[in-house]
Short mmCIF file of C-alpha atoms and ligand atoms in Angstrom, two decimals:
data_model
loop_
_atom_site.label_atom_id
_atom_site.label_comp_id
_atom_site.label_asym_id
_atom_site.label_seq_id
_atom_site.Cartn_x
_atom_site.Cartn_y
_atom_site.Cartn_z
CA MET A 1432 0.00 0.00 0.00
CA ALA A 1433 2.71 2.46 1.10
CA THR A 1434 4.86 1.40 -1.84
CA SER A 1435 2.15 1.86 -4.44
CA SER A 1436 1.04 5.23 -3.12
CA SER A 1437 4.60 6.52 -3.06
CA PHE A 1438 5.00 5.11 -6.57
CA ILE A 1439 1.93 7.08 -7.63
CA ALA A 1440 3.31 10.17 -5.88
CA ILE A 1441 6.61 9.88 -7.72
CA VAL A 1442 4.89 9.34 -11.06
CA SER A 1443 2.61 12.34 -10.54
CA LEU A 1444 5.56 14.47 -9.50
CA ALA A 1445 7.45 13.43 -12.62
CA LEU A 1446 4.42 14.22 -14.78
CA LEU A 1447 3.99 17.55 -13.05
CA LEU A 1448 7.65 18.49 -13.50
CA GLY A 1449 7.48 17.27 -17.09
CA SER A 1450 4.50 19.45 -17.85
CA VAL A 1451 5.95 22.45 -16.02
CA ASN A 1452 9.16 21.97 -17.99
CA ALA A 1453 7.34 21.76 -21.27
CA GLN A 1454 6.12 25.33 -21.07
CA LEU A 1455 7.58 28.69 -20.31
CA SER A 1456 7.23 30.48 -16.99
CA THR A 1457 8.01 33.94 -15.68
CA ASN A 1458 10.02 32.61 -12.71
CA PHE A 1459 12.10 30.07 -14.63
CA TYR A 1460 15.46 31.51 -13.50
CA SER A 1461 14.36 32.98 -10.16
CA SER A 1462 16.61 30.68 -8.17
CA SER A 1463 19.20 29.73 -10.82
CA CYS A 1464 19.89 33.30 -11.94
CA PRO A 1465 18.30 35.88 -9.66
CA LYS A 1466 20.33 38.71 -11.21
CA LEU A 1467 19.20 37.95 -14.77
CA PHE A 1468 16.77 40.86 -15.15
CA SER A 1469 19.01 43.52 -13.65
CA THR A 1470 21.99 42.30 -15.68
CA VAL A 1471 20.16 42.34 -19.01
CA LYS A 1472 18.50 45.67 -18.33
CA SER A 1473 21.70 47.50 -17.47
CA THR A 1474 23.48 46.19 -20.57
CA VAL A 1475 20.53 47.09 -22.82
CA GLN A 1476 20.33 50.51 -21.18
CA SER A 1477 23.98 51.26 -21.86
CA ALA A 1478 23.69 50.10 -25.49
CA ILE A 1479 20.64 52.34 -26.03
CA SER A 1480 22.42 55.27 -24.36
CA LYS A 1481 25.18 54.88 -26.96
CA GLU A 1482 22.76 54.49 -29.85
CA ALA A 1483 19.01 54.84 -29.41
CA ARG A 1484 18.31 52.78 -32.53
CA MET A 1485 19.74 49.69 -30.84
CA GLY A 1486 16.47 49.16 -28.96
CA ALA A 1487 14.72 48.75 -32.30
CA SER A 1488 17.40 46.44 -33.62
CA LEU A 1489 17.16 44.12 -30.60
CA LEU A 1490 13.37 43.99 -30.81
CA ARG A 1491 13.58 43.04 -34.47
CA LEU A 1492 16.05 40.23 -33.73
CA PHE A 1493 13.50 38.62 -31.44
CA PHE A 1494 10.80 38.82 -34.16
CA HIS A 1495 13.13 37.34 -36.76
CA ASP A 1496 14.15 34.61 -34.33
CA CYS A 1497 10.61 33.63 -33.36
CA PHE A 1498 9.28 33.54 -36.93
CA VAL A 1499 11.84 30.95 -38.04
CA ASN A 1500 11.09 27.60 -36.39
CA GLY A 1501 10.25 29.28 -33.10
CA CYS A 1502 12.07 31.42 -30.54
CA ASP A 1503 15.21 29.33 -30.29
CA GLY A 1504 18.14 31.71 -30.81
CA SER A 1505 18.68 30.36 -34.34
CA ILE A 1506 19.16 33.84 -35.83
CA LEU A 1507 22.22 34.36 -33.63
CA LEU A 1508 24.30 31.53 -35.13
CA ASP A 1509 27.13 32.67 -37.40
CA ASP A 1510 27.66 31.12 -40.81
CA THR A 1511 30.82 28.99 -41.05
CA SER A 1512 32.47 27.08 -43.88
CA ASN A 1513 30.22 24.11 -43.17
CA PHE A 1514 27.16 25.75 -41.63
CA ILE A 1515 24.62 28.05 -43.28
CA GLY A 1516 22.78 30.10 -40.70
CA GLU A 1517 20.06 32.75 -40.98
CA LYS A 1518 22.13 35.93 -40.93
CA ASN A 1519 22.43 36.00 -44.71
CA ALA A 1520 18.82 35.11 -45.41
CA VAL A 1521 17.03 37.77 -47.47
CA PRO A 1522 15.21 39.50 -44.56
CA ASN A 1523 18.39 39.67 -42.45
CA LYS A 1524 21.27 40.33 -44.83
CA ASN A 1525 22.66 43.89 -44.56
CA SER A 1526 19.79 44.57 -42.21
CA ALA A 1527 19.62 42.56 -38.98
CA ARG A 1528 21.94 44.10 -36.42
CA GLY A 1529 22.67 44.19 -32.72
CA PHE A 1530 24.59 40.91 -32.55
CA ASP A 1531 27.49 42.53 -30.69
CA VAL A 1532 25.10 43.85 -28.07
CA VAL A 1533 23.62 40.36 -27.67
CA ASP A 1534 27.18 39.10 -27.11
CA ASN A 1535 27.70 41.76 -24.43
CA ILE A 1536 24.48 40.82 -22.68
CA LYS A 1537 25.37 37.13 -22.86
CA SER A 1538 28.84 37.76 -21.38
CA ALA A 1539 27.40 39.74 -18.50
CA VAL A 1540 24.79 37.04 -17.84
CA GLU A 1541 27.40 34.26 -18.07
CA LYS A 1542 29.47 36.09 -15.47
CA ALA A 1543 26.50 36.23 -13.10
CA CYS A 1544 25.29 32.65 -13.72
CA PRO A 1545 27.46 30.53 -16.01
CA GLY A 1546 25.77 28.08 -18.36
CA VAL A 1547 22.24 28.76 -17.17
CA VAL A 1548 20.43 31.25 -19.41
CA SER A 1549 19.71 30.54 -23.08
CA CYS A 1550 20.38 33.01 -25.87
CA ALA A 1551 16.74 32.66 -26.94
CA ASP A 1552 15.62 33.89 -23.50
CA ILE A 1553 18.14 36.72 -23.59
CA LEU A 1554 16.48 38.01 -26.79
CA ALA A 1555 13.06 37.85 -25.12
CA VAL A 1556 14.20 39.85 -22.08
CA ALA A 1557 16.27 42.32 -24.13
CA SER A 1558 13.25 43.03 -26.35
CA ARG A 1559 11.01 43.72 -23.39
CA ASP A 1560 13.64 46.02 -21.86
CA SER A 1561 14.22 47.85 -25.15
CA VAL A 1562 10.54 48.65 -25.56
CA ALA A 1563 10.20 49.78 -21.94
CA ILE A 1564 13.35 51.93 -22.03
CA LEU A 1565 12.12 53.69 -25.19
CA GLY A 1566 8.85 54.59 -23.46
CA GLY A 1567 6.61 51.66 -24.37
CA PRO A 1568 4.81 49.12 -22.19
CA SER A 1569 6.47 46.48 -20.05
CA TRP A 1570 5.32 42.92 -19.39
CA ASN A 1571 6.33 39.78 -17.54
CA VAL A 1572 8.51 37.78 -19.91
CA LYS A 1573 8.00 34.03 -20.00
CA LEU A 1574 11.27 32.10 -19.91
CA GLY A 1575 12.68 28.61 -20.16
CA ARG A 1576 13.46 28.46 -23.89
CA ARG A 1577 16.52 26.53 -24.96
CA ASP A 1578 18.78 27.20 -27.91
CA ALA A 1579 18.62 25.42 -31.23
CA ARG A 1580 21.56 23.46 -32.56
CA THR A 1581 20.38 24.19 -36.09
CA ALA A 1582 19.22 27.12 -38.19
CA SER A 1583 17.34 27.40 -41.47
CA GLN A 1584 18.13 29.97 -44.11
CA ALA A 1585 15.32 28.61 -46.26
CA ALA A 1586 12.78 29.03 -43.45
CA ALA A 1587 14.08 32.55 -42.77
CA ASN A 1588 13.63 33.38 -46.47
CA ASN A 1589 10.11 31.99 -46.46
CA SER A 1590 8.60 32.77 -43.04
CA ILE A 1591 9.50 36.39 -42.34
CA PRO A 1592 7.15 38.62 -44.34
CA PRO A 1593 8.78 40.91 -46.92
CA PRO A 1594 7.88 44.63 -47.09
CA THR A 1595 6.23 44.01 -50.48
CA SER A 1596 3.52 41.92 -48.77
CA ASN A 1597 -0.12 42.80 -49.24
CA LEU A 1598 -2.62 42.60 -46.37
CA ASN A 1599 -3.71 39.01 -47.04
CA GLN A 1600 -0.11 37.85 -47.15
CA LEU A 1601 0.68 39.61 -43.87
CA ILE A 1602 -2.37 38.09 -42.22
CA SER A 1603 -1.49 34.60 -43.38
CA ARG A 1604 2.21 34.77 -42.39
CA PHE A 1605 1.10 35.63 -38.84
CA ASN A 1606 -1.84 33.22 -38.80
CA ASN A 1607 0.51 30.42 -39.82
CA LEU A 1608 2.25 30.89 -36.48
CA GLY A 1609 -0.90 31.17 -34.39
CA LEU A 1610 -0.96 34.96 -34.30
CA SER A 1611 -4.24 36.70 -35.07
CA THR A 1612 -4.81 39.61 -37.42
CA ARG A 1613 -5.12 41.88 -34.39
CA ASP A 1614 -1.82 40.53 -33.00
CA MET A 1615 -0.23 41.30 -36.37
CA VAL A 1616 -1.47 44.89 -36.40
CA ALA A 1617 -0.32 45.40 -32.79
CA LEU A 1618 3.12 43.88 -33.41
CA ALA A 1619 3.62 45.96 -36.55
CA GLY A 1620 3.42 48.95 -34.20
CA SER A 1621 7.08 48.10 -33.53
CA HIS A 1622 7.69 50.26 -36.57
CA THR A 1623 7.17 53.24 -34.27
CA ILE A 1624 10.93 52.86 -33.71
CA GLY A 1625 13.91 52.08 -35.92
CA GLN A 1626 15.06 52.59 -39.47
CA ALA A 1627 14.67 51.06 -42.90
CA ARG A 1628 16.96 51.03 -45.93
CA CYS A 1629 16.04 52.77 -49.16
CA THR A 1630 15.85 49.42 -50.92
CA SER A 1631 12.98 48.43 -48.60
CA PHE A 1632 10.80 51.44 -49.50
CA ARG A 1633 12.00 52.72 -52.90
CA ALA A 1634 9.13 51.31 -54.92
CA ARG A 1635 6.64 52.79 -52.47
CA ILE A 1636 7.92 56.36 -52.51
CA TYR A 1637 8.28 56.50 -56.30
CA ASN A 1638 5.42 54.38 -57.55
CA GLU A 1639 2.55 54.22 -55.11
CA THR A 1640 -0.46 56.49 -54.98
CA ASN A 1641 -1.69 55.84 -51.42
CA ILE A 1642 1.14 57.95 -50.03
CA ASP A 1643 1.20 61.52 -48.77
CA SER A 1644 3.03 63.48 -51.49
CA SER A 1645 5.07 65.70 -49.23
CA PHE A 1646 6.10 62.65 -47.21
CA ALA A 1647 7.12 60.87 -50.43
CA ASN A 1648 9.18 63.89 -51.48
CA THR A 1649 10.96 64.04 -48.16
CA ARG A 1650 11.90 60.38 -48.40
CA ARG A 1651 12.97 60.67 -52.06
CA SER A 1652 15.61 63.24 -51.11
CA ASN A 1653 17.77 60.52 -49.55
CA CYS A 1654 16.67 57.49 -51.59
CA PRO A 1655 17.53 57.73 -55.30
CA ARG A 1656 15.09 56.27 -57.81
CA THR A 1657 17.68 54.10 -59.51
CA SER A 1658 18.10 50.70 -57.95
CA GLY A 1659 21.68 50.12 -56.79
CA SER A 1660 22.36 53.70 -55.77
CA GLY A 1661 21.84 54.59 -52.14
CA ASP A 1662 20.28 51.21 -51.39
CA ASN A 1663 21.48 51.30 -47.80
CA ASN A 1664 20.51 54.91 -47.05
CA LEU A 1665 18.35 54.95 -43.96
CA ALA A 1666 15.04 56.58 -43.11
CA PRO A 1667 13.02 56.40 -39.90
CA LEU A 1668 10.00 54.08 -39.94
CA ASP A 1669 8.16 56.67 -37.83
CA ILE A 1670 8.79 60.11 -39.32
CA GLN A 1671 7.84 61.81 -36.05
CA THR A 1672 9.64 60.08 -33.16
CA PRO A 1673 11.85 57.16 -34.29
CA THR A 1674 13.35 56.55 -30.86
CA LYS A 1675 10.13 56.76 -28.84
CA PHE A 1676 7.84 53.80 -28.50
CA GLU A 1677 4.27 55.06 -28.72
CA ASN A 1678 1.31 54.90 -31.12
CA ASN A 1679 2.55 57.46 -33.67
CA TYR A 1680 3.01 54.66 -36.19
CA TYR A 1681 -0.78 54.34 -36.49
CA LYS A 1682 -1.30 58.11 -36.63
CA ASN A 1683 1.12 58.16 -39.57
CA LEU A 1684 -0.85 55.43 -41.33
CA LEU A 1685 -4.03 57.54 -41.08
CA GLN A 1686 -2.15 60.22 -43.04
CA ASN A 1687 -0.72 57.82 -45.66
CA ARG A 1688 2.70 58.19 -44.13
CA GLY A 1689 3.55 54.54 -43.73
CA LEU A 1690 7.13 54.08 -44.96
CA LEU A 1691 6.88 50.48 -46.15
CA HIS A 1692 4.32 49.17 -48.61
CA SER A 1693 3.42 46.58 -45.93
CA ASP A 1694 2.88 49.32 -43.33
CA GLN A 1695 0.32 51.19 -45.41
CA GLN A 1696 -1.46 47.91 -46.20
CA LEU A 1697 -2.75 47.98 -42.62
CA PHE A 1698 -4.70 51.14 -43.43
CA ASN A 1699 -5.73 51.00 -47.04
CA GLY A 1700 -9.48 50.47 -47.03
CA GLY A 1701 -9.30 46.88 -45.77
CA SER A 1702 -10.31 44.83 -42.76
CA THR A 1703 -7.60 46.21 -40.45
CA ASP A 1704 -8.47 49.92 -40.86
CA SER A 1705 -10.62 49.84 -37.73
CA ILE A 1706 -7.82 48.33 -35.61
CA VAL A 1707 -5.40 51.01 -36.84
CA ARG A 1708 -7.97 53.68 -35.88
CA THR A 1709 -8.39 52.13 -32.45
CA TYR A 1710 -4.64 52.11 -31.77
CA SER A 1711 -4.18 55.63 -33.11
CA ASN A 1712 -6.86 56.86 -30.71
CA SER A 1713 -5.82 54.87 -27.68
CA GLU A 1714 -2.22 54.45 -26.68
CA SER A 1715 -3.28 52.33 -23.71
CA THR A 1716 -5.17 49.86 -25.91
CA PHE A 1717 -2.15 49.65 -28.19
CA ASN A 1718 0.20 49.15 -25.25
CA SER A 1719 -1.78 46.34 -23.70
CA ASP A 1720 -2.43 44.57 -27.02
CA PHE A 1721 1.24 44.94 -27.95
CA ALA A 1722 2.42 43.43 -24.68
CA ALA A 1723 -0.01 40.52 -24.99
CA ALA A 1724 1.02 39.89 -28.59
CA MET A 1725 4.72 39.95 -27.67
CA ILE A 1726 4.07 37.27 -25.05
CA LYS A 1727 2.16 35.26 -27.65
CA MET A 1728 4.93 35.65 -30.23
CA GLY A 1729 7.42 34.54 -27.57
CA ASP A 1730 5.45 31.32 -27.14
CA ILE A 1731 6.02 30.18 -30.74
CA SER A 1732 7.36 26.60 -30.56
CA PRO A 1733 10.12 26.99 -27.99
CA LEU A 1734 12.58 24.20 -27.26
CA THR A 1735 12.13 23.24 -23.60
CA GLY A 1736 13.15 20.58 -21.08
CA SER A 1737 16.11 18.65 -22.44
CA ASN A 1738 15.60 19.68 -26.07
CA GLY A 1739 18.24 21.92 -27.60
CA GLU A 1740 20.93 23.33 -25.34
CA VAL A 1741 21.99 26.41 -23.41
CA ARG A 1742 24.60 27.88 -25.70
CA LYS A 1743 27.80 29.20 -24.12
CA ASN A 1744 28.38 31.59 -27.02
CA CYS A 1745 25.28 32.80 -28.85
CA ARG A 1746 27.12 32.70 -32.19
CA LYS A 1747 27.86 28.96 -32.18
CA VAL A 1748 26.50 25.67 -30.99
CA ASN A 1749 28.29 24.16 -27.98
C1 HEM B 737 4.11 42.97 -40.38
C2 HEM B 737 5.12 42.51 -41.08
C3 HEM B 737 6.49 43.15 -41.06
C4 HEM B 737 7.22 43.49 -42.14
C5 HEM B 737 6.84 43.29 -43.59
C6 HEM B 737 8.43 44.09 -41.66
C7 HEM B 737 9.46 44.56 -42.45
C8 HEM B 737 10.50 45.34 -42.00
C9 HEM B 737 11.48 45.94 -42.85
C10 HEM B 737 11.57 45.78 -44.36
C11 HEM B 737 12.30 46.68 -42.08
C12 HEM B 737 13.50 47.52 -42.53
C13 HEM B 737 14.68 46.61 -42.79
C14 HEM B 737 15.77 47.27 -43.58
O1 HEM B 737 15.46 48.02 -44.53
O2 HEM B 737 16.95 47.03 -43.26
C15 HEM B 737 11.87 46.52 -40.73
C16 HEM B 737 12.44 47.12 -39.63
C17 HEM B 737 12.05 46.88 -38.34
N1 HEM B 737 11.09 45.97 -37.94
FE1 HEM B 737 9.73 45.08 -39.10
N2 HEM B 737 8.40 44.10 -40.29
C18 HEM B 737 7.24 43.52 -39.88
C19 HEM B 737 6.86 43.29 -38.58
C20 HEM B 737 7.65 43.56 -37.49
C21 HEM B 737 7.43 43.05 -36.17
C22 HEM B 737 6.32 42.07 -35.79
C23 HEM B 737 8.40 43.57 -35.37
C24 HEM B 737 8.66 43.35 -33.90
C25 HEM B 737 7.85 42.72 -33.08
C26 HEM B 737 9.21 44.43 -36.20
C27 HEM B 737 10.25 45.20 -35.77
C28 HEM B 737 11.03 46.00 -36.58
C29 HEM B 737 11.94 47.01 -36.07
C30 HEM B 737 12.10 47.41 -34.62
C31 HEM B 737 12.62 47.55 -37.18
C32 HEM B 737 13.75 48.59 -37.18
C33 HEM B 737 15.06 47.86 -36.91
C34 HEM B 737 16.30 48.73 -36.83
O3 HEM B 737 16.22 49.96 -36.87
O4 HEM B 737 17.40 48.13 -36.72
N3 HEM B 737 8.76 44.36 -37.48
N4 HEM B 737 10.77 45.69 -40.71
C1 NAG B 738 17.48 32.50 -49.63
O1 NAG B 738 17.22 33.45 -50.65
C2 NAG B 738 18.42 33.90 -51.33
C3 NAG B 738 18.00 34.99 -52.31
O2 NAG B 738 16.97 34.57 -53.12
C4 NAG B 738 19.06 32.73 -52.05
O3 NAG B 738 20.26 33.13 -52.64
C5 NAG B 738 19.36 31.64 -51.02
O4 NAG B 738 19.86 30.50 -51.67
C6 NAG B 738 18.07 31.28 -50.27
N1 NAG B 738 18.42 30.26 -49.29
C7 NAG B 738 17.88 29.05 -49.28
C8 NAG B 738 18.43 28.08 -48.32
O5 NAG B 738 16.96 28.74 -50.01
C1 NAG B 739 7.87 51.75 -60.84
O1 NAG B 739 7.05 50.97 -61.70
C2 NAG B 739 7.57 50.80 -63.00
C3 NAG B 739 6.50 50.09 -63.83
O2 NAG B 739 6.11 48.91 -63.20
C4 NAG B 739 8.88 50.04 -62.95
O3 NAG B 739 9.44 49.86 -64.21
C5 NAG B 739 9.85 50.82 -62.06
O4 NAG B 739 11.05 50.07 -61.88
C6 NAG B 739 9.25 51.13 -60.72
N1 NAG B 739 10.12 52.03 -59.99
C7 NAG B 739 10.56 51.81 -58.76
C8 NAG B 739 11.47 52.81 -58.16
O5 NAG B 739 10.26 50.79 -58.15
#
């Protein structure tokens, strides 16, 4: 009797631990790395103090990580002579940045608690801190992701939406990963910070009609019409306040001042117009939907338990 009930107790405990392990939790490192949050925040803060754009770049890395086979740190792996990673995939090449800052965060975290915190989780925390430092909402980040031992350039090419996407394509890229249309519109509000290259918006400013003409002229001044010249010249995604995280992105869309073709698709007479109006009128609705959608994006197929590994160096597998 005693033996069988303790057997049952052990089995239930194992099942419980198994199920707890299989999902993310906000207190995952509370005993194994109590200084995690303060360590990440201070490193992110000093990077943003040096260059305000870095907050945008870190946030984008998390998005580009999560959209390619889940939030597993795959975007951080360097290419080598016998390994093709994601850094040179179309959406990332000459564009994704902030890898040195991720290295700095990882070093500081390794010093505090060696071998404990995954690179995938570091991206999740650094994104939250970036948004909060730039004036946006904060949220409790779920943790416990482990790092992939693989990456997929093909999946990065095919899963991250290009700026040429129309509304239906945007909706389906997000729906494919369990994110709703409303989540998509909220997450796109990330374009209230950061910069884009001329090559990402050239066709829009020269060829599209649903664009404010004085805005188009302003952007043309630093983005030549001819492809190949000035491709990497930068322009702010939010013409008003590119280093402040608020709802100006949506206010711009109401005035046909979306920089990317994909941005203006969210307010172009289609099904998402009403969501854009809501967010432009209510910063608090935007903030709470954005935070919820970030948590949801962070839940995309993480590696947990004994799957994957905790990388020592975010750039290479152990
Ligand atoms: C809705 C579909 C989206 C499309 C088509 C898209 C596309 C782009 C493009 C083309 C750029 C400029 C890249 C360059 O020219 O180098 C960019 C920048 C950026 N994106 Fe998105 N994006 C989308 C959604 C998101 C989401 C969901 C997030 C974050 C949750 C995000 C965060 C950012 C940030 C912060 C930047 C600026 C990065 C920097 O300054 O370094 N984007 N995006
Ligand atoms: C990703 O796209 C680029 C540009 O089209 C291409 O050169 C590369 O081979 C693609 N990668 C894979 C693995 O399909
Ligand atoms: C504008 O559209 C025309 C006609 O489709 C095309 O030939 C041209 O390359 C486009 N220009 C830009 C800057 O995309």
